[in-house]
């Protein structure tokens, strides 16, 4: 585990000290992203759980009764923690090229996406947390058991599934009967943010591929350092902020629905 990793990026290695300076210091972007996410959450006073007003029989929509669509506080904390530790682990890896640091880097970047994925499942907050923890444990074992391709394949599918679930959740909210114009505008803005997160991730991935596969042509650009790291850190921030804002909108929609239901009864 403490041996030299076989994975060596395009940046020329230094003989001593920090082996890949450019690829190391740019991981600061993930720490900035994590701090900004937590600051934004604190500023908004996020409740993390949709409100519940009495037993299910008094609520017209079963989804409202169960609190489905709300994100677990634990999953949110895991997400911010994973984004921050992605920066720490990636910096450690590029500074030392240790195999154990590479595996830590792969685990935390995938764990962050896992949290985003489970934030948008149609489960209660408690079930979201259980699934996210179990998924992360399986991820850790699998990264060690299948070291060559599992991380890349799993990360790609997890990103696609997270985007699909977020879109499904947006469409589910948008399709509610009697949705206020204010909520429709909020959902449109959230969809635009989600698209931005996807575009940032795709551009970052393109830079990752170029740096990995066309080093002789693009090596001088340091794309892994100055494109992949900042763009994916930015994508995580936008995606996390959008998920949090979607919870707030979901909560507002439910409160409006409960108010209308109480008036009608």
XYZ file of C-alpha atoms in Angstrom:
265
model
C 0.000 0.000 0.000
C 2.872 2.389 0.731
C 4.714 1.616 -2.479
C 4.986 3.950 -5.473
C 1.810 4.092 -7.563
C 1.953 2.875 -11.156
C -0.232 5.850 -12.100
C 1.930 8.841 -12.995
C 0.440 11.948 -14.564
C 1.793 14.104 -17.349
C 3.522 16.636 -15.124
C 7.285 15.895 -14.857
C 8.253 14.626 -11.405
C 10.589 16.570 -9.163
C 13.529 14.705 -7.716
C 12.701 15.612 -4.121
C 10.013 17.277 -2.058
C 6.624 17.691 -3.726
C 6.827 15.427 -6.776
C 4.082 17.114 -8.839
C 3.790 20.746 -7.648
C 1.135 21.898 -10.141
C -1.063 18.852 -9.575
C -0.636 19.230 -5.817
C -1.414 22.831 -4.971
C -4.441 23.118 -7.267
C -6.304 20.657 -5.013
C -6.888 23.679 -2.794
C -9.922 24.228 -5.045
C -11.732 21.303 -3.384
C -11.167 22.766 0.078
C -12.539 26.115 -1.113
C -15.550 24.310 -2.577
C -16.249 22.424 0.667
C -15.933 25.574 2.795
C -18.205 27.508 0.420
C -20.820 24.741 0.526
C -20.888 24.673 4.307
C -20.962 28.473 4.521
C -23.874 28.602 2.103
C -25.738 25.931 4.088
C -25.207 27.826 7.332
C -26.334 31.093 5.767
C -29.516 29.557 4.398
C -30.287 27.769 7.664
C -31.021 24.545 5.808
C -33.369 22.219 7.702
C -32.399 19.138 5.619
C -35.745 17.460 6.296
C -39.142 18.298 4.859
C -41.720 19.372 7.443
C -44.347 16.935 8.653
C -47.687 18.205 9.904
C -49.545 15.421 11.589
C -50.237 11.811 10.609
C -50.358 10.686 7.002
C -54.158 10.506 6.951
C -54.303 14.310 7.291
C -52.080 14.908 4.268
C -53.372 14.586 0.733
C -50.063 13.574 -0.847
C -48.329 10.409 0.420
C -44.951 11.802 -0.636
C -45.499 14.791 1.660
C -46.505 12.526 4.533
C -43.297 10.520 4.318
C -41.051 13.497 3.726
C -39.745 11.946 0.511
C -37.380 14.043 -1.570
C -35.673 15.689 1.381
C -31.973 15.161 1.898
C -30.529 13.571 5.001
C -28.383 15.796 7.224
C -25.870 12.951 7.491
C -25.634 12.565 3.702
C -25.067 16.321 3.318
C -22.271 16.231 5.923
C -20.758 13.198 4.206
C -20.844 15.083 0.909
C -19.055 18.189 2.222
C -16.586 16.007 4.123
C -15.872 13.954 0.974
C -15.310 17.054 -1.167
C -12.807 18.406 1.368
C -11.003 15.080 1.711
C -10.870 14.702 -2.059
C -8.628 17.770 -2.018
C -6.518 16.469 0.864
C -6.117 12.955 -0.559
C -5.443 14.170 -4.110
C -2.811 16.626 -2.881
C -1.206 13.833 -0.847
C -1.161 11.560 -3.891
C 0.339 14.082 -6.305
C 2.890 15.205 -3.744
C 4.113 11.675 -2.974
C 2.676 9.341 -5.659
C 1.989 6.779 -2.931
C -0.410 3.980 -3.914
C -2.386 4.348 -0.679
C -2.857 8.056 -1.411
C -4.165 7.225 -4.900
C -6.753 4.859 -3.428
C -7.835 7.486 -0.874
C -8.198 10.039 -3.671
C -10.333 7.636 -5.707
C -12.495 6.761 -2.722
C -13.352 10.300 -1.626
C -14.082 11.658 -5.113
C -16.456 8.745 -5.699
C -17.973 9.083 -2.217
C -18.870 12.717 -2.962
C -20.784 11.648 -6.078
C -22.436 8.817 -4.125
C -23.797 11.375 -1.664
C -25.165 13.531 -4.487
C -26.799 10.453 -5.963
C -28.547 9.432 -2.734
C -29.715 12.997 -2.009
C -32.131 12.659 -4.924
C -33.517 9.174 -4.299
C -37.207 8.784 -3.410
C -36.384 7.569 0.087
C -36.827 8.979 3.559
C -33.811 10.872 4.956
C -32.969 7.963 7.291
C -33.029 5.477 4.403
C -30.923 7.832 2.273
C -28.270 7.892 4.988
C -28.230 4.093 5.358
C -27.949 3.554 1.608
C -25.200 6.169 1.219
C -23.125 4.655 4.041
C -23.565 1.099 2.698
C -22.776 2.221 -0.856
C -19.608 3.954 0.373
C -18.484 0.838 2.263
C -18.964 -1.305 -0.842
C -17.075 1.336 -2.834
C -14.095 1.205 -0.477
C -13.823 -2.583 -0.651
C -14.280 -2.634 -4.435
C -11.619 0.024 -5.092
C -9.094 -2.195 -3.298
C -10.370 -5.472 -4.779
C -10.586 -4.222 -8.392
C -7.919 -1.498 -8.468
C -7.480 -1.033 -12.209
C -10.868 -0.029 -13.616
C -13.508 -0.054 -10.879
C -13.081 3.562 -9.764
C -13.352 5.058 -13.256
C -16.301 2.867 -14.318
C -18.192 3.334 -11.055
C -17.562 7.097 -11.003
C -18.891 7.485 -14.532
C -22.077 5.509 -13.865
C -22.610 7.254 -10.509
C -22.373 10.676 -12.167
C -24.882 9.679 -14.842
C -27.292 8.235 -12.279
C -27.005 11.290 -10.012
C -27.830 13.581 -12.948
C -30.772 11.376 -13.983
C -32.209 11.269 -10.455
C -31.863 15.035 -10.060
C -33.704 15.585 -13.328
C -36.419 13.118 -12.309
C -36.875 14.913 -9.011
C -37.141 18.287 -10.750
C -39.731 16.927 -13.185
C -41.676 15.313 -10.347
C -41.944 18.631 -8.525
C -42.700 20.547 -11.728
C -45.608 18.225 -12.533
C -47.474 18.887 -9.281
C -50.959 20.335 -9.764
C -51.410 23.969 -8.794
C -47.718 24.762 -8.488
C -47.142 28.467 -7.842
C -45.399 30.591 -10.458
C -42.678 31.380 -7.940
C -41.896 27.694 -7.520
C -41.869 27.113 -11.268
C -39.294 29.892 -11.679
C -37.165 28.412 -8.893
C -37.250 24.990 -10.536
C -36.215 26.454 -13.901
C -33.266 28.201 -12.236
C -32.280 24.970 -10.487
C -32.386 23.072 -13.769
C -30.029 25.651 -15.299
C -27.634 25.165 -12.364
C -27.776 21.402 -12.773
C -26.908 21.739 -16.459
C -23.980 23.998 -15.514
C -22.669 21.362 -13.097
C -22.843 18.686 -15.800
C -21.064 20.909 -18.349
C -18.291 21.750 -15.877
C -17.784 18.067 -15.097
C -17.700 17.102 -18.784
C -15.194 19.818 -19.700
C -13.064 18.780 -16.736
C -13.223 15.154 -17.828
C -12.163 16.132 -21.370
C -9.131 17.894 -19.864
C -8.410 14.789 -17.748
C -8.454 12.620 -20.883
C -6.198 14.959 -22.839
C -3.672 15.124 -20.031
C -3.752 11.352 -19.667
C -3.762 10.327 -23.340
C -2.087 13.200 -25.203
C 0.671 14.206 -22.835
C 3.191 14.950 -25.581
C 0.835 17.524 -27.107
C -0.841 19.089 -24.080
C 1.611 18.463 -21.258
C 2.763 22.082 -21.134
C -0.817 23.177 -20.346
C -0.965 21.148 -17.108
C -4.615 20.340 -17.807
C -4.935 17.944 -14.892
C -3.915 20.703 -12.505
C -5.531 23.785 -14.024
C -8.650 22.296 -15.624
C -9.611 18.968 -14.017
C -9.120 20.057 -10.403
C -10.791 23.511 -10.463
C -13.583 22.532 -12.852
C -14.628 19.435 -10.906
C -14.375 21.347 -7.617
C -16.630 24.013 -9.131
C -19.005 21.321 -10.431
C -19.258 19.798 -6.937
C -20.033 23.212 -5.478
C -22.736 23.959 -8.060
C -24.247 20.476 -7.716
C -24.239 20.589 -3.924
C -25.658 24.105 -3.803
C -28.366 23.104 -6.287
C -29.284 20.043 -4.225
C -29.593 22.174 -1.111
C -31.699 24.784 -2.936
C -33.891 22.013 -4.344
C -34.578 20.802 -0.807
C -35.577 24.336 0.168
C -37.924 24.591 -2.818
C -39.315 21.123 -2.089
C -40.016 22.197 1.486
C -41.739 25.365 0.295
C -43.873 23.416 -2.164
C -44.969 20.998 0.558
C -45.787 23.828 2.956
C -47.928 25.447 0.275
C -49.619 22.120 -0.428
C -50.347 21.551 3.266
C -51.721 25.069 3.628
C -54.061 24.601 0.666
C -55.129 21.197 1.981
C -55.912 22.578 5.435
C -57.993 25.356 3.862
C -59.968 22.879 1.794
C -60.744 20.720 4.827
